[in-house]
CSV table of C-alpha atoms in Angstrom, one decimal:
chain,number,residue,atom,x,y,z
A,1,UNK,CA,-132.4,44.1,-87.4
A,2,UNK,CA,-131.7,47.6,-87.9
A,3,UNK,CA,-131.8,47.6,-91.5
A,4,UNK,CA,-134.8,46.0,-91.6
A,5,UNK,CA,-136.1,48.4,-89.4
A,6,UNK,CA,-135.5,50.7,-91.9
A,7,UNK,CA,-137.1,49.0,-94.7
A,8,UNK,CA,-140.2,49.0,-92.5
A,9,UNK,CA,-140.2,52.0,-91.8
A,10,UNK,CA,-139.7,53.8,-95.3
A,11,UNK,CA,-142.4,51.3,-96.7
A,12,UNK,CA,-144.8,52.3,-94.0
A,13,UNK,CA,-143.8,56.0,-94.9
A,14,UNK,CA,-144.3,55.4,-98.7
A,15,UNK,CA,-147.5,53.8,-98.1
A,16,UNK,CA,-149.0,56.5,-96.2
A,17,UNK,CA,-147.7,59.1,-98.5
A,18,UNK,CA,-149.9,56.5,-101.4
A,19,UNK,CA,-152.7,56.8,-99.2
A,20,UNK,CA,-152.9,60.4,-98.9
A,21,UNK,CA,-151.7,60.8,-102.9
A,22,UNK,CA,-154.0,58.7,-104.7
A,23,UNK,CA,-157.6,60.2,-104.0
A,24,UNK,CA,-156.3,63.3,-104.8
A,25,UNK,CA,-155.2,62.2,-107.8
A,26,UNK,CA,-158.4,60.1,-108.6
A,27,UNK,CA,-160.4,63.3,-107.7
A,28,UNK,CA,-158.5,65.3,-109.9
A,29,UNK,CA,-158.8,63.1,-112.8
A,30,UNK,CA,-161.9,62.1,-112.8
A,31,UNK,CA,-163.7,65.0,-111.0
A,32,UNK,CA,-165.7,67.5,-113.2
A,33,UNK,CA,-163.5,70.5,-112.2
A,34,UNK,CA,-160.3,69.2,-113.6
A,35,UNK,CA,-162.4,68.4,-117.3
A,36,UNK,CA,-163.6,72.5,-116.8
A,37,UNK,CA,-160.3,73.5,-115.7
A,38,UNK,CA,-158.5,71.9,-118.9
A,39,UNK,CA,-161.2,73.5,-120.9
A,40,UNK,CA,-160.2,76.8,-119.2
A,41,UNK,CA,-156.6,76.2,-120.0
A,42,UNK,CA,-156.8,75.4,-123.3
A,43,UNK,CA,-159.6,79.1,-123.7
A,44,UNK,CA,-156.6,81.0,-122.2
A,45,UNK,CA,-154.3,79.1,-124.7
A,46,UNK,CA,-156.2,80.0,-127.5
A,47,UNK,CA,-156.9,83.5,-127.0
A,48,UNK,CA,-153.2,83.9,-126.1
A,49,UNK,CA,-152.3,82.7,-129.5
A,50,UNK,CA,-155.4,85.1,-131.0
A,51,UNK,CA,-153.8,88.0,-129.1
A,52,UNK,CA,-149.9,86.8,-130.8
A,53,UNK,CA,-151.6,87.1,-134.3
A,54,UNK,CA,-153.4,90.4,-133.4
A,55,UNK,CA,-150.1,91.9,-132.1
A,56,UNK,CA,-148.4,90.5,-135.5
A,57,UNK,CA,-151.2,92.3,-137.3
A,58,UNK,CA,-150.8,95.3,-135.1
A,59,UNK,CA,-147.4,95.0,-135.8
A,60,UNK,CA,-147.2,94.4,-139.5
A,61,UNK,CA,-149.8,97.3,-139.8
A,62,UNK,CA,-147.8,99.9,-138.1
A,63,UNK,CA,-144.6,98.7,-139.7
A,64,UNK,CA,-146.2,99.3,-143.5
A,65,UNK,CA,-147.9,102.7,-142.1
A,66,UNK,CA,-144.2,103.5,-141.3
A,67,UNK,CA,-142.3,102.3,-144.7
A,68,UNK,CA,-145.6,104.8,-146.3
A,69,UNK,CA,-144.2,107.8,-144.7
A,70,UNK,CA,-140.7,107.1,-145.6
A,71,UNK,CA,-141.6,106.5,-149.1
A,72,UNK,CA,-143.5,109.8,-149.2
A,73,UNK,CA,-141.0,111.7,-148.2
A,74,UNK,CA,-138.3,110.3,-149.8
A,75,UNK,CA,-140.6,111.0,-153.2
A,76,UNK,CA,-140.7,114.5,-151.8
A,77,UNK,CA,-137.2,115.1,-151.0
A,78,UNK,CA,-136.4,114.1,-154.4
A,79,UNK,CA,-139.1,116.4,-156.4
A,80,UNK,CA,-137.0,119.0,-154.7
A,81,UNK,CA,-134.3,118.5,-155.5
A,82,UNK,CA,-134.8,117.4,-158.9
A,83,UNK,CA,-137.0,121.1,-159.1
A,84,UNK,CA,-134.7,123.3,-158.0
A,85,UNK,CA,-135.4,126.7,-159.3
A,86,UNK,CA,-132.9,127.5,-161.9
A,87,UNK,CA,-130.6,130.8,-161.3
A,88,UNK,CA,-131.5,134.0,-163.2
A,89,UNK,CA,-129.4,134.4,-166.3
A,90,UNK,CA,-126.8,137.0,-166.2
A,91,UNK,CA,-127.3,140.2,-168.2
A,92,UNK,CA,-125.1,141.7,-170.9
A,93,UNK,CA,-123.6,144.2,-168.6
A,94,UNK,CA,-123.0,141.8,-165.7
A,95,UNK,CA,-121.2,139.5,-168.2
A,96,UNK,CA,-119.0,142.3,-169.3
A,97,UNK,CA,-118.1,143.5,-165.6
A,98,UNK,CA,-116.8,139.8,-165.1
A,99,UNK,CA,-114.6,140.1,-168.1
A,100,UNK,CA,-113.6,143.7,-167.7
């Protein structure tokens, strides 16, 4: 008797929650608001992907600018080391002074 009362109570609670839940689901699924909400969500998702693409382009452009600056600085350093001014030649007197 207790078990059947428990089962009856569970059935009643399930039926009651079903009565509350199903109209809500139907309202959400078949309402105009839900379709609008889907469109808004997909638009936000689309905008998010555009933002990610834009961020990637900006990051790549920044990386290219940095790489160009590094290459320019490297070239300047190589030219600077390559074109070191030569020491002036020593005169005959200076060479004789070193020997003596």
